Coordinates of C-alpha atoms and ligand atoms in Angstrom, one line a residue:
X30 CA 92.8 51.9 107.2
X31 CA 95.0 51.8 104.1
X32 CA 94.5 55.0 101.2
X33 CA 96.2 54.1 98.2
X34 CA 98.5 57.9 98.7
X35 CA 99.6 55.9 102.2
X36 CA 100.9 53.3 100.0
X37 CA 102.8 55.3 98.1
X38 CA 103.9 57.7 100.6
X39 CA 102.8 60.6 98.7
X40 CA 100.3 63.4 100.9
X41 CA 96.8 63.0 99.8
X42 CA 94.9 65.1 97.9
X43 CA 92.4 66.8 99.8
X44 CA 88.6 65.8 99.0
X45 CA 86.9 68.4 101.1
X46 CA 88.2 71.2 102.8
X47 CA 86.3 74.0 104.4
X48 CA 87.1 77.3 106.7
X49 CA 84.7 78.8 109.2
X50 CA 81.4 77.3 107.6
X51 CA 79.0 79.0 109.1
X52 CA 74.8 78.5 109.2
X53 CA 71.8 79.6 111.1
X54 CA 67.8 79.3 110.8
X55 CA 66.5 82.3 112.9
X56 CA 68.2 83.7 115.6
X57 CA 69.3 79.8 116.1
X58 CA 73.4 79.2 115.3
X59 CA 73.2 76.0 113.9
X60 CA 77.0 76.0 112.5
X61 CA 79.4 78.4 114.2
X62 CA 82.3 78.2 112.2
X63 CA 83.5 74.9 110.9
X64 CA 86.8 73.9 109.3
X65 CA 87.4 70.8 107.8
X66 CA 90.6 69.3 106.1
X67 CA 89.8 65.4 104.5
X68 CA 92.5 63.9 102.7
X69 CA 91.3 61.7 99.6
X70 CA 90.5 58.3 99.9
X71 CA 89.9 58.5 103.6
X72 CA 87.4 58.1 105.9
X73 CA 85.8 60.9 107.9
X74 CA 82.9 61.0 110.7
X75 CA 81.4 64.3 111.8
X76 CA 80.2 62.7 115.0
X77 CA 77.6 64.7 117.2
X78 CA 74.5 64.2 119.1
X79 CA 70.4 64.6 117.7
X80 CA 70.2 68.3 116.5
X81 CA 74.1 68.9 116.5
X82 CA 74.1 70.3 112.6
X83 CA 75.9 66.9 111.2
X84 CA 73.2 67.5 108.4
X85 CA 73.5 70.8 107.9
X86 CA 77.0 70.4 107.3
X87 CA 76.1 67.6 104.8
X88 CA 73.5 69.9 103.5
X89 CA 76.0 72.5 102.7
X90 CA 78.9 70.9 101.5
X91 CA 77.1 68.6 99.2
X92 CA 75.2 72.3 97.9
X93 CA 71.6 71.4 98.7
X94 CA 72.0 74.6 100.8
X95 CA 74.2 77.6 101.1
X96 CA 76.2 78.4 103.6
X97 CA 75.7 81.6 105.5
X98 CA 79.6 82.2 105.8
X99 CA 82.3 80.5 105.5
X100 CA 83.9 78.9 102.1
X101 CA 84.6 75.5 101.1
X102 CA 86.2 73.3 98.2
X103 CA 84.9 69.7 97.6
X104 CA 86.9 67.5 94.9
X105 CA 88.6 70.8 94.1
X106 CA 85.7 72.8 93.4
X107 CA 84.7 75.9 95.3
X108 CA 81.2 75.4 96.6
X109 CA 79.8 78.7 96.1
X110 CA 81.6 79.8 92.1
X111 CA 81.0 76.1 91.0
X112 CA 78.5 73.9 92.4
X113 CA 77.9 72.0 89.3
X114 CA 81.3 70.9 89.2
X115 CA 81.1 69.6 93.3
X116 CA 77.9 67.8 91.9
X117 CA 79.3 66.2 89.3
X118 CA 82.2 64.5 91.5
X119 CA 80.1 63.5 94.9
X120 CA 77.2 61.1 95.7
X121 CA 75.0 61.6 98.6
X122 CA 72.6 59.5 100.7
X123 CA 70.8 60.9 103.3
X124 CA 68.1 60.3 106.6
X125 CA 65.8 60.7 103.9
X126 CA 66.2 58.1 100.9
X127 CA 66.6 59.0 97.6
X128 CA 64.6 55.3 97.4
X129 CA 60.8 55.3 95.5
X130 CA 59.1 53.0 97.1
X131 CA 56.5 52.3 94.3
X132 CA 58.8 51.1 91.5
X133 CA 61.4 48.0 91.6
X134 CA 64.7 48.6 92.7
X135 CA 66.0 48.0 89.4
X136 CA 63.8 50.6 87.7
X137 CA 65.2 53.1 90.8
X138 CA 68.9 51.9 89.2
X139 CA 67.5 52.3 85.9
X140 CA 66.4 56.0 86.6
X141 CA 69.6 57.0 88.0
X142 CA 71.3 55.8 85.7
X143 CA 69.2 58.0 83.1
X144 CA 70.0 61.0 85.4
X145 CA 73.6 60.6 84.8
X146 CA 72.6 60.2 80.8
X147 CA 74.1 56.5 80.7
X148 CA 73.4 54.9 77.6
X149 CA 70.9 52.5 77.8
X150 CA 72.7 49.5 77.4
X151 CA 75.6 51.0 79.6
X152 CA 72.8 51.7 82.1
X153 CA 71.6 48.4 82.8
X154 CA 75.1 47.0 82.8
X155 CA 76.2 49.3 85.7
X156 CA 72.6 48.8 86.9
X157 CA 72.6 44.6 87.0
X158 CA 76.6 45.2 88.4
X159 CA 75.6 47.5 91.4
X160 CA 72.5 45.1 92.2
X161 CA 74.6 42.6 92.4
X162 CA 77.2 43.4 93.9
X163 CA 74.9 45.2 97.2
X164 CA 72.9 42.0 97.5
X165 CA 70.1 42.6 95.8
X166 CA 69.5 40.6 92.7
X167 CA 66.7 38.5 93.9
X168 CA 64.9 41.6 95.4
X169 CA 65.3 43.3 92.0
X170 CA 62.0 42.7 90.5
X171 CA 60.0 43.7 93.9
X172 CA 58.5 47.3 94.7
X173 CA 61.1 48.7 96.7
X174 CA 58.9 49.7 99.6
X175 CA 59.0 45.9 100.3
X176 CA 62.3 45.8 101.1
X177 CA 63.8 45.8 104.6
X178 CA 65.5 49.0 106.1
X179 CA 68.8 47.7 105.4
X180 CA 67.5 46.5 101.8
X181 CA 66.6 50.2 101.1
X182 CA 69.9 51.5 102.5
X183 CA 71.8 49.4 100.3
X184 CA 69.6 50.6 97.4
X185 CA 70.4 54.1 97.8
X186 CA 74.2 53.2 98.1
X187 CA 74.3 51.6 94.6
X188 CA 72.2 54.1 93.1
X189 CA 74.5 56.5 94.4
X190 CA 77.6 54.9 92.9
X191 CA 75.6 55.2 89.6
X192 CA 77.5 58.4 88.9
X193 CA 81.1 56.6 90.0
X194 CA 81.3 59.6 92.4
X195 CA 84.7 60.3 94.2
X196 CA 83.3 61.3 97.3
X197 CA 80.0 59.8 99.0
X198 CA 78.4 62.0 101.8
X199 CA 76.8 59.1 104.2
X200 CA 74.5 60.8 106.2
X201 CA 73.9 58.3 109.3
X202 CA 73.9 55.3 107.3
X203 CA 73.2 52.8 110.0
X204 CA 70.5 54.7 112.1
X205 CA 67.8 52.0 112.7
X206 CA 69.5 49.1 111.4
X207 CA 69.7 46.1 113.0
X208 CA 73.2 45.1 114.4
X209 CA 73.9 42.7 111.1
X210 CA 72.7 44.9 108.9
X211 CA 75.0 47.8 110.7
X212 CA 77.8 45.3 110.1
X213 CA 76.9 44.6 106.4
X214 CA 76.9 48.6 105.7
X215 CA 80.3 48.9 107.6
X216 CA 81.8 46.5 105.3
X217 CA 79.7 48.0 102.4
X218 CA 81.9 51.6 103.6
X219 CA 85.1 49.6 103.7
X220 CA 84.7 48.4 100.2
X221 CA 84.3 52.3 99.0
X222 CA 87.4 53.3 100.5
X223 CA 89.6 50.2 99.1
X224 CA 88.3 51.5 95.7
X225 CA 89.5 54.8 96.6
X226 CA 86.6 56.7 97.2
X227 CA 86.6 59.4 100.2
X228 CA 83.6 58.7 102.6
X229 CA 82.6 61.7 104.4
X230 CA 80.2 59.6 107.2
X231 CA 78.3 61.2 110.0
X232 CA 76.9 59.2 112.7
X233 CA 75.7 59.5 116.6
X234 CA 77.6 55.8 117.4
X235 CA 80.8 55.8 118.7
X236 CA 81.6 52.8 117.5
X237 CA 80.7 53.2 114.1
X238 CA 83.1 56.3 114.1
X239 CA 85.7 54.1 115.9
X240 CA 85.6 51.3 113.7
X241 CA 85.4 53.0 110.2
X242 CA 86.5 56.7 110.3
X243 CA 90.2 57.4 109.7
X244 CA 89.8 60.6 111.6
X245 CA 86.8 62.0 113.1
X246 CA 85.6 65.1 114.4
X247 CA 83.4 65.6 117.1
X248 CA 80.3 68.1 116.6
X249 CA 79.2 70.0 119.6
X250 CA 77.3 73.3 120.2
X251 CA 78.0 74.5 116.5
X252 CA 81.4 74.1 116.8
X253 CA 84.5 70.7 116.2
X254 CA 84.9 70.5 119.9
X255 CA 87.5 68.1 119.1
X256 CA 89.4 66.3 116.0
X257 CA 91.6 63.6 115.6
X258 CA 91.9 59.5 114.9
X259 CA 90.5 57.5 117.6
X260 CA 93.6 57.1 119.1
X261 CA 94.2 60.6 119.6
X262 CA 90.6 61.7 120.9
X263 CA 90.8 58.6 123.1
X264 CA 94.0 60.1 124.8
X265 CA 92.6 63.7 124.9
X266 CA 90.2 62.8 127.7
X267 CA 91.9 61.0 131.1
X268 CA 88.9 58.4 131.4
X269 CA 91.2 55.6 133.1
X270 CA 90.2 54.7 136.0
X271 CA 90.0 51.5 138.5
X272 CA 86.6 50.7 140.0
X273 CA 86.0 49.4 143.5
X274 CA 83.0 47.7 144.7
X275 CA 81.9 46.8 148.0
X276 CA 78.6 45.2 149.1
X277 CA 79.1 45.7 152.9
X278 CA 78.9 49.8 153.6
X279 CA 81.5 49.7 156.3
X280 CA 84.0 48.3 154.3
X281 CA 83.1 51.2 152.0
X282 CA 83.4 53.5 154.5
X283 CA 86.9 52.2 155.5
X284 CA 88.3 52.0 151.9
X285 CA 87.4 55.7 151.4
X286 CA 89.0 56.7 154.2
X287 CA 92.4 54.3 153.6
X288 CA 92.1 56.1 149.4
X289 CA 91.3 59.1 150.2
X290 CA 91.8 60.2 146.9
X291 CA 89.0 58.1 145.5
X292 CA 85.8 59.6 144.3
X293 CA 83.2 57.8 145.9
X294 CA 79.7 56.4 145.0
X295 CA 77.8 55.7 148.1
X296 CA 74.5 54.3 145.9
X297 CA 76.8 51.8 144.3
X298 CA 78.7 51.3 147.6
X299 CA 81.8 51.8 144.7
X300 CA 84.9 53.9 144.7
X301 CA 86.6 55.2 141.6
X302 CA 90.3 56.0 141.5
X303 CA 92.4 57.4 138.6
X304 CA 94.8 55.0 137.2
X305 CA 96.7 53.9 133.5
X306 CA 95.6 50.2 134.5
X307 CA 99.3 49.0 134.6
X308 CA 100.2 46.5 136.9
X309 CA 102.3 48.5 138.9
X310 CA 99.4 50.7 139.7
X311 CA 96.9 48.2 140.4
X312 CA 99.3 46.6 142.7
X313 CA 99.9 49.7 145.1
X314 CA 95.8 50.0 145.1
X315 CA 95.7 46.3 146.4
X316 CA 98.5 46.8 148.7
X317 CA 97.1 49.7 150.5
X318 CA 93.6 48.1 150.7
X319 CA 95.5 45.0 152.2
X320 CA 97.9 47.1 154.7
X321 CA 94.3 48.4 155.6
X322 CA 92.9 44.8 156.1
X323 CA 90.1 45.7 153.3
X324 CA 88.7 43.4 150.4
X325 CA 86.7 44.9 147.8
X326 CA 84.0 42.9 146.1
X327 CA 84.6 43.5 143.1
X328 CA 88.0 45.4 141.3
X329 CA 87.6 46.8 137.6
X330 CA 89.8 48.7 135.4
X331 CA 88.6 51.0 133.2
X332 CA 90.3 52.5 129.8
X333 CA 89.3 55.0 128.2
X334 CA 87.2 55.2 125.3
X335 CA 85.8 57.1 122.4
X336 CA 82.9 57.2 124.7
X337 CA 84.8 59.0 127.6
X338 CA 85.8 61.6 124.6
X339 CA 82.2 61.9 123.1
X340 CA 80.5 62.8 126.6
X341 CA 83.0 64.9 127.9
X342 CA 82.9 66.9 125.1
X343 CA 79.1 67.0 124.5
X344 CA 78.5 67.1 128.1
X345 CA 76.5 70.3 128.1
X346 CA 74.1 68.8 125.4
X347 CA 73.7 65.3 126.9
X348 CA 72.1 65.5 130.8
X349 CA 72.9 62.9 133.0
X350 CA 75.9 61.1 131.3
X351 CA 75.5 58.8 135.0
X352 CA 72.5 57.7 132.8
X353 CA 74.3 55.5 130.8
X354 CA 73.9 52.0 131.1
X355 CA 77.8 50.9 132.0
X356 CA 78.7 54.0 134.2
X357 CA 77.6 54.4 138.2
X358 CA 76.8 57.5 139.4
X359 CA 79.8 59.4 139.8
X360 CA 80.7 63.3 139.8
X361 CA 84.4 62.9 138.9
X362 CA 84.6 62.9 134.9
Ligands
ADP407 P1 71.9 66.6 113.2 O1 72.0 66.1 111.7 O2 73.2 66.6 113.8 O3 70.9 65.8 114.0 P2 70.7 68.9 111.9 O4 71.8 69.5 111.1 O5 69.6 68.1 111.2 O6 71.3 68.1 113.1 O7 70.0 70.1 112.7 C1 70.7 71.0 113.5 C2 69.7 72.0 114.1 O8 69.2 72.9 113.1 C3 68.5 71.4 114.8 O9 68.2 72.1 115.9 C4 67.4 71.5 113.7 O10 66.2 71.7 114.4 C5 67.8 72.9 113.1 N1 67.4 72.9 111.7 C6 67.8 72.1 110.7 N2 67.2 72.4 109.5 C7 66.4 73.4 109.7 C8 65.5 74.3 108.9 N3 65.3 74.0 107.6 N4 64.8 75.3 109.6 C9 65.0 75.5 110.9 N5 65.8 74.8 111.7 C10 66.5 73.8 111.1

């Protein structure tokens, strides 16, 4: 995903950067020393399971609430000596929408606008612009608790950008959408960044985080259990594998014994062996199957993917990984 500092070559700025952020309720370490370092104009997912402290860390860094340790800078301000200052140059929508439900969404625009002391004039030109530009013109003159969930998400967005803020905290913006309306805020995202905003996103899909983050950091226990692009947390974790099938359980029992260096599934009737997926490899699997005059039912190849990363890093918080829907029941992860 482009930044405009890519295009000229030059390092980015850094929008947010924290060191050992640190936060508990009780006796219960919900943030156990967090760093962060997000280059301007880029796009980053916290990524972590229900109850992982994505919010908290939201929470913090946009100054709703203090850190118990730790310091941070967002657009150059330090968080604790001037949070006014972080205010001023961040927008945030969370779980819980800044929306009211009783009034139109142009009066909601209207009232931001007041908050950041826009003229009125100014106000309903920035106001008319943002509701049109999120889709939401003909929907402008209607309560906005009539509107759909992905109505009132784009609602909050624009009266976010009210304030032109340089960095928008996204706190799970697609939870409960529908799949087109998950698409629709993607491209919404993608739009923020081309204008060079810095989207700071957090998110339980892996596939949000894989199509939109520029780097993303994966939230486990308290702690980044893991931080990189895609690419990189994708070769972190050595999910590749080929996938045997059989439906008759002697040829099962023959294969495991002619590879035995398969992990076998005896439920399934499936064996799984570690492989890169090249051709070379696949062939020598085939060709000791053949030598051992076996045919497999079914042969499928397996690369790995952010989801290999995401559950064998949040493995402890996440029972029965074999639970998901596109996985057999194996013990070798
Ligand atoms: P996530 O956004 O990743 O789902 P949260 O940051 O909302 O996680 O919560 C992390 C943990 O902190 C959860 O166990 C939650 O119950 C706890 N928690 C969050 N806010 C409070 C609070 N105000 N008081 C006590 N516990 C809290």
């Amino acid at each position: 995903m482009p930044t405009s500092n890519r295009d000229t070559g030059r390092p980015s700025p850094i929008a947010v950067s924290a060191i050992g952020l640190r936060k508990s309720y009780g006796d219960k370490t919900v943030l156990d020393g967090i760093d962060l370092r997000i280059p301007a104009g880029s796009v980053f997912a916290l990524l972590g399971p229900n109850g992982a402290g994505k919010t908290t860390a939201v929470k913090i860094l946009s100054t709703l609430i203090a850190a118990d340790g730790g310091q941070a800078q967002v657009a150059g301000h330090d968080l604790a000596a001037d949070p006014q200052a972080v205010r001023a140059a961040i927008g945030v929508t969370g779980q819980f929408s800044a929306v009211d439900g009783l009034i139109t969404g142009e009066e909601n625009m209207l009232l931001m606008a007041d908050l950041h002391h826009l003229s009125r004039a100014e106000g309903r030109r920035v106001a008319a612009a943002l509701l049109e530009r999120f889709d939401l013109v003909e929907a402008a003159k209607k309560p906005a608790a009539t509107y759909s969930g992905g109505m009132k998400r784009r609602l909050d967005i624009a009266m976010t950008l009210v304030g032109s803020p340089r960095i928008i905290f996204l706190d799970e913006p697609t939870t409960g959408l529908d799949p087109r309306s998950r698409h629709n805020m993607w491209q919404i995202i993608r739009e923020l960044v081309s204008d060079g905003v810095t989207v700071f996103l957090t998110t339980q899909y892996l596939e949000e985080a894989d199509e939109l983050a520029d780097r993303i950091a994966v939230l486990n226990d308290g702690r980044i259990a893991a931080e990189g692009s895609a690419e990189e947390l994708k070769r972190l974790v050595p999910g590749g594998h080929v996938r045997l099938r059989f439906s008759d359980p002697a040829a099962h029992h023959r294969a495991t014994r002619a590879l035995p260096e398969a992990t076998r599934d005896d439920e399934t009737l499936a064996l799984r062996l570690p492989s890169d997926g090249s051709q070379r490899d696949l062939r020598t699997i085939l060709d000791r199957l053949d030598t051992a005059g076996i045919e497999a039912d079914e042969l499928t190849v397996h690369t790995p993917d952010l989801d290999d990363v995401f559950f064998a890093l949040t493995a402890s918080t996440v029972p029965g990984r074999s639970s998901r829907p596109d996985q057999p029941k194996e013990n070798a992860r």
